[in-house]
Structures are given as C-alpha cells and as structure tokens.
PDB file of C-alpha atoms in Angstrom:
ATOM      1  CA  MET A 262      17.582   2.787  23.307  1.00  0.00           C
ATOM      2  CA  LYS A 263      18.629   6.317  24.217  1.00  0.00           C
ATOM      3  CA  ILE A 264      20.820   8.755  22.297  1.00  0.00           C
ATOM      4  CA  LYS A 265      22.358  12.082  23.268  1.00  0.00           C
ATOM      5  CA  ALA A 266      21.186  15.141  21.502  1.00  0.00           C
ATOM      6  CA  TYR A 267      21.760  18.851  21.865  1.00  0.00           C
ATOM      7  CA  LEU A 268      19.163  21.653  21.733  1.00  0.00           C
ATOM      8  CA  ASP A 269      20.373  25.183  22.255  1.00  0.00           C
ATOM      9  CA  LYS A 270      23.563  23.782  23.875  1.00  0.00           C
ATOM     10  CA  ASP A 271      21.527  21.764  26.331  1.00  0.00           C
ATOM     11  CA  GLU A 272      22.257  18.064  26.241  1.00  0.00           C
ATOM     12  CA  LEU A 273      19.186  15.887  26.078  1.00  0.00           C
ATOM     13  CA  GLU A 274      18.804  12.119  26.224  1.00  0.00           C
ATOM     14  CA  LEU A 275      16.209  11.152  23.648  1.00  0.00           C
ATOM     15  CA  GLU A 276      14.494   7.768  23.045  1.00  0.00           C
ATOM     16  CA  VAL A 277      14.810   6.121  19.615  1.00  0.00           C
ATOM     17  CA  TYR A 278      11.461   4.945  18.166  1.00  0.00           C
ATOM     18  CA  LYS A 279      10.843   2.840  15.106  1.00  0.00           C
ATOM     19  CA  VAL A 280       8.066   4.305  12.906  1.00  0.00           C
ATOM     20  CA  GLN A 281       6.308   1.913  10.543  1.00  0.00           C
ATOM     21  CA  VAL A 282       3.589   2.936   8.020  1.00  0.00           C
ATOM     22  CA  SER A 283       1.017   0.186   7.415  1.00  0.00           C
ATOM     23  CA  ILE A 284       1.082  -1.269   3.936  1.00  0.00           C
ATOM     24  CA  PHE A 285      -2.273  -3.188   3.945  1.00  0.00           C
ATOM     25  CA  GLY A 286      -5.595  -2.330   5.433  1.00  0.00           C
ATOM     26  CA  GLN A 287      -6.654   1.060   6.712  1.00  0.00           C
ATOM     27  CA  PRO A 288      -4.070   3.898   6.978  1.00  0.00           C
ATOM     28  CA  GLY A 289      -2.110   3.632  10.163  1.00  0.00           C
ATOM     29  CA  VAL A 290       1.350   4.260  11.790  1.00  0.00           C
ATOM     30  CA  LEU A 291       2.783   2.197  14.437  1.00  0.00           C
ATOM     31  CA  ILE A 292       5.410   3.742  16.750  1.00  0.00           C
ATOM     32  CA  TYR A 293       7.422   1.782  19.352  1.00  0.00           C
ATOM     33  CA  ASN A 294      10.695   1.688  21.230  1.00  0.00           C
ATOM     34  CA  GLU A 295      13.285  -0.980  21.234  1.00  0.00           C
ATOM     35  CA  ASP A 296      11.915  -2.990  24.258  1.00  0.00           C
ATOM     36  CA  ARG A 297       8.346  -2.127  23.230  1.00  0.00           C
ATOM     37  CA  THR A 298       7.561  -0.550  26.653  1.00  0.00           C
ATOM     38  CA  GLU A 299       6.207   2.306  24.706  1.00  0.00           C
ATOM     39  CA  GLN A 300       3.889   1.505  21.760  1.00  0.00           C
ATOM     40  CA  TYR A 301       1.409   3.591  19.966  1.00  0.00           C
ATOM     41  CA  GLU A 302      -0.739   3.135  16.801  1.00  0.00           C
ATOM     42  CA  GLU A 303      -1.986   6.223  15.027  1.00  0.00           C
ATOM     43  CA  THR A 304      -5.133   5.993  12.727  1.00  0.00           C
ATOM     44  CA  ASN A 305      -6.289   9.450  12.727  1.00  0.00           C
ATOM     45  CA  PRO A 306      -5.822  10.745   9.010  1.00  0.00           C
ATOM     46  CA  LYS A 307      -4.599  14.181  10.100  1.00  0.00           C
ATOM     47  CA  GLN A 308      -2.056  12.782  12.559  1.00  0.00           C
ATOM     48  CA  ILE A 309      -0.833  10.328   9.897  1.00  0.00           C
ATOM     49  CA  LYS A 310      -0.366  13.172   7.436  1.00  0.00           C
ATOM     50  CA  SER A 311       1.648  15.074  10.027  1.00  0.00           C
ATOM     51  CA  ILE A 312       3.809  12.056  10.723  1.00  0.00           C
ATOM     52  CA  ARG A 313       4.316  11.458   6.898  1.00  0.00           C
ATOM     53  CA  SER A 314       5.489  14.990   6.470  1.00  0.00           C
ATOM     54  CA  LEU A 315       8.063  14.425   9.274  1.00  0.00           C
ATOM     55  CA  ILE A 316       9.444  11.114   8.007  1.00  0.00           C
ATOM     56  CA  GLY A 317       8.857  11.599   4.175  1.00  0.00           C
ATOM     57  CA  LYS A 318       6.126  10.681   1.869  1.00  0.00           C
ATOM     58  CA  SER A 319       7.726   7.595   0.437  1.00  0.00           C
ATOM     59  CA  THR A 320       9.346   6.357   3.752  1.00  0.00           C
ATOM     60  CA  MET A 321       7.631   3.201   5.037  1.00  0.00           C
ATOM     61  CA  LYS A 322       9.926   2.487   7.985  1.00  0.00           C
ATOM     62  CA  CYS A 323      12.452   4.689   9.834  1.00  0.00           C
ATOM     63  CA  PHE A 324      14.049   5.452  13.250  1.00  0.00           C
ATOM     64  CA  VAL A 325      13.000   8.741  14.924  1.00  0.00           C
ATOM     65  CA  ALA A 326      14.414  10.435  18.071  1.00  0.00           C
ATOM     66  CA  GLY A 327      11.809  11.653  20.488  1.00  0.00           C
ATOM     67  CA  HIS A 328      10.496  11.601  24.010  1.00  0.00           C
ATOM     68  CA  THR A 329       7.382  10.905  26.127  1.00  0.00           C
ATOM     69  CA  ASN A 330       5.624  14.105  27.190  1.00  0.00           C
ATOM     70  CA  PRO A 331       4.086  14.512  30.722  1.00  0.00           C
ATOM     71  CA  GLU A 332       0.796  13.232  29.538  1.00  0.00           C
ATOM     72  CA  GLY A 333       2.456   9.941  28.399  1.00  0.00           C
ATOM     73  CA  LYS A 334       2.267  10.572  24.647  1.00  0.00           C
ATOM     74  CA  ILE A 335       5.129   9.916  22.356  1.00  0.00           C
ATOM     75  CA  VAL A 336       6.582  13.132  20.818  1.00  0.00           C
ATOM     76  CA  LEU A 337       8.581  12.536  17.563  1.00  0.00           C
ATOM     77  CA  MET A 338      11.342  15.144  17.081  1.00  0.00           C
ATOM     78  CA  LYS A 339      13.856  14.167  14.394  1.00  0.00           C
ATOM     79  CA  VAL A 340      14.321  11.442  11.879  1.00  0.00           C
ATOM     80  CA  LEU A 341      17.695   9.738  12.334  1.00  0.00           C
ATOM     81  CA  PRO A 342      19.957   9.883   9.253  1.00  0.00           C
ATOM     82  CA  ARG A 343      20.327   6.600   7.362  1.00  0.00           C
ATOM     83  CA  ASP A 344      24.070   6.443   8.211  1.00  0.00           C
ATOM     84  CA  ILE A 345      23.260   6.375  11.903  1.00  0.00           C
ATOM     85  CA  ALA A 346      20.127   4.310  11.623  1.00  0.00           C
ATOM     86  CA  LYS A 347      21.918   1.504   9.713  1.00  0.00           C
ATOM     87  CA  ASP A 348      23.708   0.524  12.927  1.00  0.00           C
ATOM     88  CA  ILE A 349      20.496  -0.028  14.789  1.00  0.00           C
ATOM     89  CA  LYS A 350      19.483  -3.687  14.811  1.00  0.00           C
ATOM     90  CA  TRP A 351      16.087  -4.362  16.164  1.00  0.00           C
TER      91      TRP A 351
END
C-alpha cells in the first residue's frame, strides 16, 4: 500500500510497512509490506533499539511509512498516527 507524503514541498509516495516486535524468544522485529513482497527480520540489538526509539518503547505493533533504498534495504521514516492506521486492514 502506498501513501502520499510531503517533504520540503516535494510530494513522495511512500510504502506502508507493518512493524511487529517479537513477544517470545530472542529479541526481534519483523517488518513487511501489505503483499509481503518486502520482508525483513531484524535481530541485531542495536538496530532493535533504534527501531524501538522510532515506534515507542511500549509499542508492539504499528504501521510505519518508509521506502526501499538503492541497496534494497527498508528505510523506516515515520510512524503513522493511530487515527490513520485504524483504517488499514491487513
């Protein structure tokens, strides 16, 4: 799913990713898009800490706008507010 965003008056089209923090087992974060063509699991504690600071310490699941960089890695940019995210059903 793509959404329109604005950065310095430039219109961007960003992908929406679901970010889920693991509850059981080793620390981990799963990041994927709606049709799961882009999926990534992060297990590095430094990266998990960085993701947690973006999404919030107590948040276990949320939607984040981002994009894929030229190297093919997912770049998370901004957590979608709850009033927008409540309309996303996947």
